[in-house]
CSV table of C-alpha atoms in Angstrom, one decimal:
chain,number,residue,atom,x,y,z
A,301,UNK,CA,0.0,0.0,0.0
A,302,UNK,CA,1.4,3.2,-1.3
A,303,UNK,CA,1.9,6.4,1.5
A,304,UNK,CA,1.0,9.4,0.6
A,305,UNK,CA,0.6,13.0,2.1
A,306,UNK,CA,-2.5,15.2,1.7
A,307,UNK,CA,-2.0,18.7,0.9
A,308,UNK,CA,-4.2,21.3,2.6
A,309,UNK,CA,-3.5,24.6,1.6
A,310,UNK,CA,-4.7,25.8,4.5
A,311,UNK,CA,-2.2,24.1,7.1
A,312,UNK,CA,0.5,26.6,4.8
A,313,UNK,CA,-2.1,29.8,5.7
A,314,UNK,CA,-2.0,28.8,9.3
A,315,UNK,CA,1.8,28.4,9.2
A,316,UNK,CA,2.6,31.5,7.1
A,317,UNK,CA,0.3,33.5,9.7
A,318,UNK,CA,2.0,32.3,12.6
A,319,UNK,CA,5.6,33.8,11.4
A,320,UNK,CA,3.9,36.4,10.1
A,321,UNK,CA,2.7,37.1,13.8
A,322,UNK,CA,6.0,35.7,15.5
A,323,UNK,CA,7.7,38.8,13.5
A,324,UNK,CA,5.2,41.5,14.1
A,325,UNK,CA,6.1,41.0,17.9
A,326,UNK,CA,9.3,41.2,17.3
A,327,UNK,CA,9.1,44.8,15.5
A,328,UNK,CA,6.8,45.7,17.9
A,329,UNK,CA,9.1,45.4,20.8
A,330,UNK,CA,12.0,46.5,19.2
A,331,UNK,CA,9.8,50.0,18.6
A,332,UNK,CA,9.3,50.1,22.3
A,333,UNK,CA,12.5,49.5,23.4
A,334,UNK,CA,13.6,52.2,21.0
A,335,UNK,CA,11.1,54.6,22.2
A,336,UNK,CA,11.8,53.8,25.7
A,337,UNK,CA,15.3,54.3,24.7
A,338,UNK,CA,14.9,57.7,23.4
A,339,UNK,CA,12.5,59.0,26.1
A,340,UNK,CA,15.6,57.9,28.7
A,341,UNK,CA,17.9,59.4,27.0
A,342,UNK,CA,15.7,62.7,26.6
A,343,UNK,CA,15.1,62.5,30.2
A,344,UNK,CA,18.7,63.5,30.6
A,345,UNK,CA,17.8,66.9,30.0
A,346,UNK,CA,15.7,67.5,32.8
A,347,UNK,CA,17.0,69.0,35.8
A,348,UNK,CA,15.9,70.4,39.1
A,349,UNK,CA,17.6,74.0,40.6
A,350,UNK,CA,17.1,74.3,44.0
A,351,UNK,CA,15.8,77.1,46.1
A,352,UNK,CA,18.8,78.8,46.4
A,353,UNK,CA,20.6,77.8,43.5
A,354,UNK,CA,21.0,78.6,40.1
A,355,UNK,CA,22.1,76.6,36.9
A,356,UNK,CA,24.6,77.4,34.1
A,357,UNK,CA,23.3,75.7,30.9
A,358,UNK,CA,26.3,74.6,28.8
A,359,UNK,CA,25.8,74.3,25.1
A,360,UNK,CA,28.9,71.8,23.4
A,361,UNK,CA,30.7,72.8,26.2
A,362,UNK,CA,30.5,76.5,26.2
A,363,UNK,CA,28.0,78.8,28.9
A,364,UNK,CA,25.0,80.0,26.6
A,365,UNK,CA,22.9,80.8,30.4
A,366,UNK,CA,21.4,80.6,33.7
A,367,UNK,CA,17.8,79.4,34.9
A,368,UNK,CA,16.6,79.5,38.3
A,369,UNK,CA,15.0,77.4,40.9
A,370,UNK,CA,12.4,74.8,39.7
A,371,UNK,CA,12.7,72.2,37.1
A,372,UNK,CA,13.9,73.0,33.5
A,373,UNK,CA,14.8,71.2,30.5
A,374,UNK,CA,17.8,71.0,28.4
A,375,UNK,CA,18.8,69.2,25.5
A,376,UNK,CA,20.6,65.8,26.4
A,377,UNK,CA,24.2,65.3,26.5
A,378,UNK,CA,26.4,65.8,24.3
A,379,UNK,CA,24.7,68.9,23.0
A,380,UNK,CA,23.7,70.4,26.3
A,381,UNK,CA,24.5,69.9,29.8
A,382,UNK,CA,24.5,72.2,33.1
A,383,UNK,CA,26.4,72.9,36.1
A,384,UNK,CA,24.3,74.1,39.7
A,385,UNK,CA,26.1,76.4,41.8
A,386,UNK,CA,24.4,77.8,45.2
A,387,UNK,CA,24.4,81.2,45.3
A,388,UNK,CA,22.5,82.1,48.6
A,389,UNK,CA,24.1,80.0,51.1
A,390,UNK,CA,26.6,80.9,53.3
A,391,UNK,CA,29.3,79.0,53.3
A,392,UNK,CA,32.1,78.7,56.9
A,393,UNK,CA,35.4,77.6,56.9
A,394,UNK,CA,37.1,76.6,59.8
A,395,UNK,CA,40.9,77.6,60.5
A,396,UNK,CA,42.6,75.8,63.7
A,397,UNK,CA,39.8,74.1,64.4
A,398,UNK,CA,36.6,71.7,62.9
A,399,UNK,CA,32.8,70.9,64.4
A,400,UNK,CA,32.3,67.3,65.5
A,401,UNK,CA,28.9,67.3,66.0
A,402,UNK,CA,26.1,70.4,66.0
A,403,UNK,CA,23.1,70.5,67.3
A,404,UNK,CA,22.2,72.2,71.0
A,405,UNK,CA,25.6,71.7,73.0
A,406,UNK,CA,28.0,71.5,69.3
A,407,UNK,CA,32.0,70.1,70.0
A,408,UNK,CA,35.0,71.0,68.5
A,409,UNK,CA,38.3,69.8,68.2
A,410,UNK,CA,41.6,71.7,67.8
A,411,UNK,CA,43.4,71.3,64.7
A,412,UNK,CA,47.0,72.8,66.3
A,413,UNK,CA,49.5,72.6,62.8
A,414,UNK,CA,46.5,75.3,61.7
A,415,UNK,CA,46.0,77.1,65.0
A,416,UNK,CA,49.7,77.9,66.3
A,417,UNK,CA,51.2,81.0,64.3
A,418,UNK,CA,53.9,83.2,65.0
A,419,UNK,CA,53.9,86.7,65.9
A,420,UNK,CA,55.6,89.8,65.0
A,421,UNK,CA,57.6,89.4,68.5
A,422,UNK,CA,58.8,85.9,68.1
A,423,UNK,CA,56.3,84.6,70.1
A,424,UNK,CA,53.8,81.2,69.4
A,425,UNK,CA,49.8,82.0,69.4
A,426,UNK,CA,47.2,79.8,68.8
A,427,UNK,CA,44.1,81.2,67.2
A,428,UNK,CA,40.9,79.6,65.9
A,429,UNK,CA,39.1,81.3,63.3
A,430,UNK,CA,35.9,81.2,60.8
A,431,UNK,CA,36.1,82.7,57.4
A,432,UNK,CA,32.2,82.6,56.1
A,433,UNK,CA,31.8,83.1,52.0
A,434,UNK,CA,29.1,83.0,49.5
A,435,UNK,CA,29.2,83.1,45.6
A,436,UNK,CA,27.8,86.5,44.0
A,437,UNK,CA,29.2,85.6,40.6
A,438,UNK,CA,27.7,81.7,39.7
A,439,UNK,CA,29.4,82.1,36.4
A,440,UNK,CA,32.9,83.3,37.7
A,441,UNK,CA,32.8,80.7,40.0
A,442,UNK,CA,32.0,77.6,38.2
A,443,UNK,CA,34.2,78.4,35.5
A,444,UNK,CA,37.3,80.6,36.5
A,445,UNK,CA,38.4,78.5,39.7
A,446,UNK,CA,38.6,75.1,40.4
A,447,UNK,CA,37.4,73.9,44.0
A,448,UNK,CA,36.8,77.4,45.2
A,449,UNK,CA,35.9,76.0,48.8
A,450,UNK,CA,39.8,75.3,49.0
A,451,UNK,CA,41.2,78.0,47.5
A,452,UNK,CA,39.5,80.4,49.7
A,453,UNK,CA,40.6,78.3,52.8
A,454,UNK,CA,43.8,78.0,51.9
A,455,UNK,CA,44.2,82.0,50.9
A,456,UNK,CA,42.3,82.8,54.3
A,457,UNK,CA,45.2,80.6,56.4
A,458,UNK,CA,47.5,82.2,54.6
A,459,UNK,CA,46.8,86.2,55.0
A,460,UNK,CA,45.7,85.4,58.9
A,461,UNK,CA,49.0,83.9,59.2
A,462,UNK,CA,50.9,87.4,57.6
A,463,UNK,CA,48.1,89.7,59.2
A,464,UNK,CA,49.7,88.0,63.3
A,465,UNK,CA,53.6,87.9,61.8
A,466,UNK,CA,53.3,91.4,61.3
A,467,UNK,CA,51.7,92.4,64.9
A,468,UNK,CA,53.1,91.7,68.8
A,469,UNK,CA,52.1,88.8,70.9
A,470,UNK,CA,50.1,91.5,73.7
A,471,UNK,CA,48.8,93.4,70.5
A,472,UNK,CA,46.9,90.6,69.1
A,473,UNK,CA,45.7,89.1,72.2
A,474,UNK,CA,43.7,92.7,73.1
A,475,UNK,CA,43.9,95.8,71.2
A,476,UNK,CA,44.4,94.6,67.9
A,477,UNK,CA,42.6,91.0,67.5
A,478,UNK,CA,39.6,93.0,65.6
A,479,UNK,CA,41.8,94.9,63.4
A,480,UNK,CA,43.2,91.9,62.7
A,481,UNK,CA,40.1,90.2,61.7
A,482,UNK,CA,38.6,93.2,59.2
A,483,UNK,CA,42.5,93.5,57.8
A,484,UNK,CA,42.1,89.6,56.5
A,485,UNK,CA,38.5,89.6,55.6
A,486,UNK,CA,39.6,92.5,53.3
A,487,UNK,CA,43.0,91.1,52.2
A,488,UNK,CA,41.1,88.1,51.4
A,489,UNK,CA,38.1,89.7,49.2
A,490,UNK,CA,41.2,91.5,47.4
A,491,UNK,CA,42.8,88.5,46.2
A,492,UNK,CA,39.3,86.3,45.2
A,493,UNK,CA,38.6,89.3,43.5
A,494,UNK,CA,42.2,89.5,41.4
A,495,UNK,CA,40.9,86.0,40.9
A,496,UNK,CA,38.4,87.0,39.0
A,497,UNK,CA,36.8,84.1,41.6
A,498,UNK,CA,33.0,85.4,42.4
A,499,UNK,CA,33.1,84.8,45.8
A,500,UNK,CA,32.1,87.6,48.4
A,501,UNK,CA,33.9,87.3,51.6
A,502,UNK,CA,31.0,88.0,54.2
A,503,UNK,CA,33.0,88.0,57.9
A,504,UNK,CA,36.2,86.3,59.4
A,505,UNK,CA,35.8,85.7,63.3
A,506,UNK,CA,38.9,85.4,65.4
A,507,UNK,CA,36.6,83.6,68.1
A,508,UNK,CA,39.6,82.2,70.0
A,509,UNK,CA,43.0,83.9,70.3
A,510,UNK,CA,45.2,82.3,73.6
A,511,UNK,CA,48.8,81.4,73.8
A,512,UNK,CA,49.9,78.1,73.1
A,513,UNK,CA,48.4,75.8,76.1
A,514,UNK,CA,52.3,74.7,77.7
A,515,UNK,CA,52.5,78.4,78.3
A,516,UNK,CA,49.2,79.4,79.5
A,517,UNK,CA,49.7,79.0,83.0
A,518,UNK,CA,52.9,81.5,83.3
A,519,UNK,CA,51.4,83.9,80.7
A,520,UNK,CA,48.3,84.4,82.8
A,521,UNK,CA,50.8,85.0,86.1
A,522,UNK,CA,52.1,87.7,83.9
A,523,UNK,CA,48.6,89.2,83.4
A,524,UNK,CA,47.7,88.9,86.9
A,525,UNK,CA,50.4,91.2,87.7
A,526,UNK,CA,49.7,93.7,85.1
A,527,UNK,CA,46.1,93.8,86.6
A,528,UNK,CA,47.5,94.4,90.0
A,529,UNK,CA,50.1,97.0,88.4
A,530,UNK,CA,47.2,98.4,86.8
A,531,UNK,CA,45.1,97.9,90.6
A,532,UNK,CA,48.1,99.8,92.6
A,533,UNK,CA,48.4,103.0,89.7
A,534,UNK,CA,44.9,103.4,89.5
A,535,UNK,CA,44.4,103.8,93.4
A,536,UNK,CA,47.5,106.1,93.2
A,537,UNK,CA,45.7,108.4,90.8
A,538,UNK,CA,42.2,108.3,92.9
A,539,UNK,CA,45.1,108.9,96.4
A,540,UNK,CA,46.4,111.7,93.8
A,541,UNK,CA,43.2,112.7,92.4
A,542,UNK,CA,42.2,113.5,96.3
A,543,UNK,CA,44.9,114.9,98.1
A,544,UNK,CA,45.8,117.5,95.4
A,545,UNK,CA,42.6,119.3,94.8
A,546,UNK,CA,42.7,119.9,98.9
A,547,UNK,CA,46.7,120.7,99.0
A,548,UNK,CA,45.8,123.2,96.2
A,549,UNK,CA,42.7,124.8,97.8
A,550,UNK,CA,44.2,124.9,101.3
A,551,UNK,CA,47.1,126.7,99.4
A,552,UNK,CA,45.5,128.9,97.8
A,553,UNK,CA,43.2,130.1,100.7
A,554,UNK,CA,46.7,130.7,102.7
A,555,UNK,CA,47.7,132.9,99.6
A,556,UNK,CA,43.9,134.5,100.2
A,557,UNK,CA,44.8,135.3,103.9
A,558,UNK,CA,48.3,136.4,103.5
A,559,UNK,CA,47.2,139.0,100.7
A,560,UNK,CA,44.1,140.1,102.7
A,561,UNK,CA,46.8,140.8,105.6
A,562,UNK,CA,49.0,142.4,103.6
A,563,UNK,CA,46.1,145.1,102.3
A,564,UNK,CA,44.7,145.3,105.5
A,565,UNK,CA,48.8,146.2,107.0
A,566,UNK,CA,49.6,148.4,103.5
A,567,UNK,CA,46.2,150.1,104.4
A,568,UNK,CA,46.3,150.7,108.2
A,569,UNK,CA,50.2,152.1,107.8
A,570,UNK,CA,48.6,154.6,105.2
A,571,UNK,CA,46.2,155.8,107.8
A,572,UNK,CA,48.7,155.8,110.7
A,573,UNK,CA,51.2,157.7,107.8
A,574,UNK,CA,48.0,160.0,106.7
A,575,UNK,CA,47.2,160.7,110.6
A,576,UNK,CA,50.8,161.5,111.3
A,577,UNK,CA,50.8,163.9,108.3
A,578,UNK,CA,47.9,165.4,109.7
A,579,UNK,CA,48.9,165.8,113.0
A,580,UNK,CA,52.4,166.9,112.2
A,581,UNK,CA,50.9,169.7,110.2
A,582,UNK,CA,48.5,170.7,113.1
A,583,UNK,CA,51.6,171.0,115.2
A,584,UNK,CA,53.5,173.3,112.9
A,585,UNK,CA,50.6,175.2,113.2
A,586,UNK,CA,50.2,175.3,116.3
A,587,UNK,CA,52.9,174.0,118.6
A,588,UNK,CA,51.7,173.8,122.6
A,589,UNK,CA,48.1,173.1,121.8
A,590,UNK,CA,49.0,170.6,119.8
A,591,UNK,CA,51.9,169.6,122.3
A,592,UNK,CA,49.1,169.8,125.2
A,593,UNK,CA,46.6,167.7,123.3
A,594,UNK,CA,49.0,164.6,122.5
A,595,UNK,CA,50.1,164.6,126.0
A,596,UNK,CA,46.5,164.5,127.0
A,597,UNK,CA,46.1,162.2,124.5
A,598,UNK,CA,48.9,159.8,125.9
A,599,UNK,CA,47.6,160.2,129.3
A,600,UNK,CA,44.3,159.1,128.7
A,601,UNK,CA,45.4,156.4,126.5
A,602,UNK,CA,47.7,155.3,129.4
A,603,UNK,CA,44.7,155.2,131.8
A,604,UNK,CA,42.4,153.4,129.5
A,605,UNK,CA,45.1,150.6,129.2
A,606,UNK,CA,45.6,150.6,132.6
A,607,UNK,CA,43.5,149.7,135.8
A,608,UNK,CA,45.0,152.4,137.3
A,609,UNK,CA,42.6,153.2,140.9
A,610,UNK,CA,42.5,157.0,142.2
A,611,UNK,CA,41.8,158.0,145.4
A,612,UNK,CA,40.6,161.4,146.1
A,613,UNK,CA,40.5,163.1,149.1
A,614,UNK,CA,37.6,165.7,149.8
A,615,UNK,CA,37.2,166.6,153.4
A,616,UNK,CA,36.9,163.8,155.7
A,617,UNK,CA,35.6,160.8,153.3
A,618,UNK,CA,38.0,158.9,150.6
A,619,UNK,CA,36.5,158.6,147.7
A,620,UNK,CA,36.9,155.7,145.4
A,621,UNK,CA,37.6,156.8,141.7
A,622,UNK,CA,37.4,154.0,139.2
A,623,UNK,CA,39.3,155.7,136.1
A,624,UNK,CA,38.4,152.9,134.2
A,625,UNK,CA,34.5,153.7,134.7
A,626,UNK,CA,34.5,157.4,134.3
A,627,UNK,CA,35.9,156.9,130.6
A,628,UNK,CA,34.3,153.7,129.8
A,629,UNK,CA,36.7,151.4,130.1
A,630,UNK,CA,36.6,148.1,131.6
A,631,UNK,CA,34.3,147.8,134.7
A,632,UNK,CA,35.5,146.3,137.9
C-alpha cells in the first residue's frame, strides 16, 4: 500500500500566519524598546535647581545661560549639559579648628598645625578662626576657579598667618585682634577678587585667640600682675586725684589770707602815715596846743590801758575813783 501526504493549503495559511505574527512581535518590541530608549535618554535633560541655586546651561561645552530654581529642560548630552552652583548659602570655613557634632551643645576639636602661628615678636599663638563666604558671581565661579571652597581656605590661612607675623604677641591678644580680623576679611576679598573668583567674603571671626596651652599658666601669672600694676596705679591716681585738689585749695586760701593781711597792713600804715601827716601839720601850726593835746592824748590812753585806781580826798571821806568807769573802760 502506497503512502502518501495530503496537501491542505490551508495548514501553509496557518503556518505562514503564525511567522507572520512571531515577527510583528518582534518589531513591535524593538519599537518600544527604542522609544523607551529615546524617552531615557531625553530624560537627561531634565533638571531640578534648588531654592537657592541657580544653573549654568552649557551648550557643546561652552556657557549660553542661567535658569533659576524649579525644574527646566535641556537638550541631552552631548549637546547640552548644566552645572548648579548655590548662590545664597553661606558657606564657613574653619581655621585651627573643625565641628564634631552640632546640634544644642556642638564640639569642636583643635586642629594645632593650623591654630599655632607666629607673631611679630617671636612669640607662638594659637588662634581659631571662621572665614564665612558666599558666591555673588555663579558664572565666575564655576568656570574661572577650580574647588573654590579650597582656595578660599587656603588663601584665608595664609593672609591670617601674615596679618599675626606682622603684629606683637600683647597686641593681638587685646587691642588689635579685631583689626586683625577686618585687615584679612579685606585682604582676602582683594585676592578672590584678582581672581576673577566670584566669591564675596562676608566675615572672618577670630573667636579664640590664647597662647599656646604649655605656656598658659605663666602667661596668665604675667597678666595677673599687670592687673594688679594696673590695681596699685589706679588707686595712686584716685590717692592723687584727692589729696591734690585739697593741697591746692588749702594753698590757695593761705595765699587768700596772706594777701588780705598784707592790704589790711599796707592800708592801716597809710592811715597811721596819713594821721601822722595830719597831726604833724596841726603841730606846725600850732605848737603847745598841739603839744598839750598829745600829751592829753597819751595820758588818757595810758589810763584806758591801765587799771590804774584813784583816790581822792575831799574833806573827811575817801572817795573811790574807778578811772576805768569814768571813761568807759573796763568795769571792775
Amino acid at each position: 500500500m502506497a503512502e502518501y501526504e495530503i496537501f491542505d493549503p490551508n495548514d501553509e495559511f496557518k503556518n505562514e500566519t503564525k511567522k507572520g505574527r512571531g515577527s510583528g512581535w518582534w518589531k513591535n518590541i524593538i519599537i518600544v524598546a527604542i522609544i523607551v530608549a529615546i524617552g531615557i535618554y531625553m530624560l537627561t535633560g531634565v533638571y531640578q535647581v534648588g531654592p537657592s541655586e541657580v544653573a549654568l546651561v552649557k551648550t557643546f561645552g561652552e556657557y549660553t545661560s542661567t535658569t533659576g530654581p524649579g525644574i527646566h529642560f535641556h537638550l541631552p548630552v552631548p549637546f547640552q549639559s548644566h552645572v548648579i552652583v548655590d548662590v545664597r548659602t553661606i558657606n564657613k570655613i574653619e581655621i585651627g579648628f573643625r565641628t564634631t557634632s552640632d546640634g544644642r551643645t556642638p564640639s569642636y576639636r583643635s586642629v594645632n598645625e593650623e591654630a599655632e602661628m607666629i607673631t611679630g615678636d617671636q612669640n607662638i599663638i594659637s588662634i581659631e578662626a571662621v572665614v564665612q563666604y558666599k558666591v555673588n558671581d555663579p558664572v565666575a565661579y564655576a568656570f574661572n576657579v577650580i574647588q573654590g571652597y579650597d582656595l578660599v581656605k587656603s588663601t584665608a590661612e595664609s593672609v591670617l598667618r601674615e596679618k599675626v607675623a606682622s603684629s606683637e604677641l600683647e597686641k593681638v591678644l587685646t587691642i588689635e585682634r579685631d583689626k586683625i580680623a577686618m585687615e584679612t576679611s579685606q585682604t582676602i576679598q582683594e585676592i578672590m577678587d584678582s581672581y576673577n573668583s566670584g566669591v564675596q567674603i562676608e566675615n572672618v571671626y577670630l573667636q579664640a585667640v590664647t597662647p599656646p596651652a604649655p605656656v598658659v599658666p605663666a602667661f596668665d601669672d604675667v597678666n595677673n600682675a599687670r592687673q594688679d600694676q594696673q590695681t596699685f596705679i589706679n588707686e595712686a591716681q584716685r590717692y592723687t586725684n584727692d589729696v591734690i585738689p585739697r593741697a591746692e585749695g588749702q594753698a590757695q586760701r593761705i595765699i587768700n589770707d596772706a594777701e588780705a593781711y598784707a592790704y589790711q597792713q599796707v592800708a592801716k600804715a597809710t592811715g597811721e602815715a596819713e594821721r601822722f601827716k595830719a597831726l604833724l601839720e596841726e603841730y606846725q601850726n600850732s605848737e603847745e596846743v598841739t603839744k598839750k593835746r598829745l600829751i592829753l592824748d597819751s595820758v588818757q590812753q595810758m589810763i584806758e590801758n591801765s587799771k590804774m585806781q584813784v583816790i581822792s580826798e575831799k574833806g573827811d571821806t575817801l572817795n573811790f575813783l574807778n578811772l576805768s568807769e569814768i571813761i568807759g573802760g573796763e568795769q571792775q
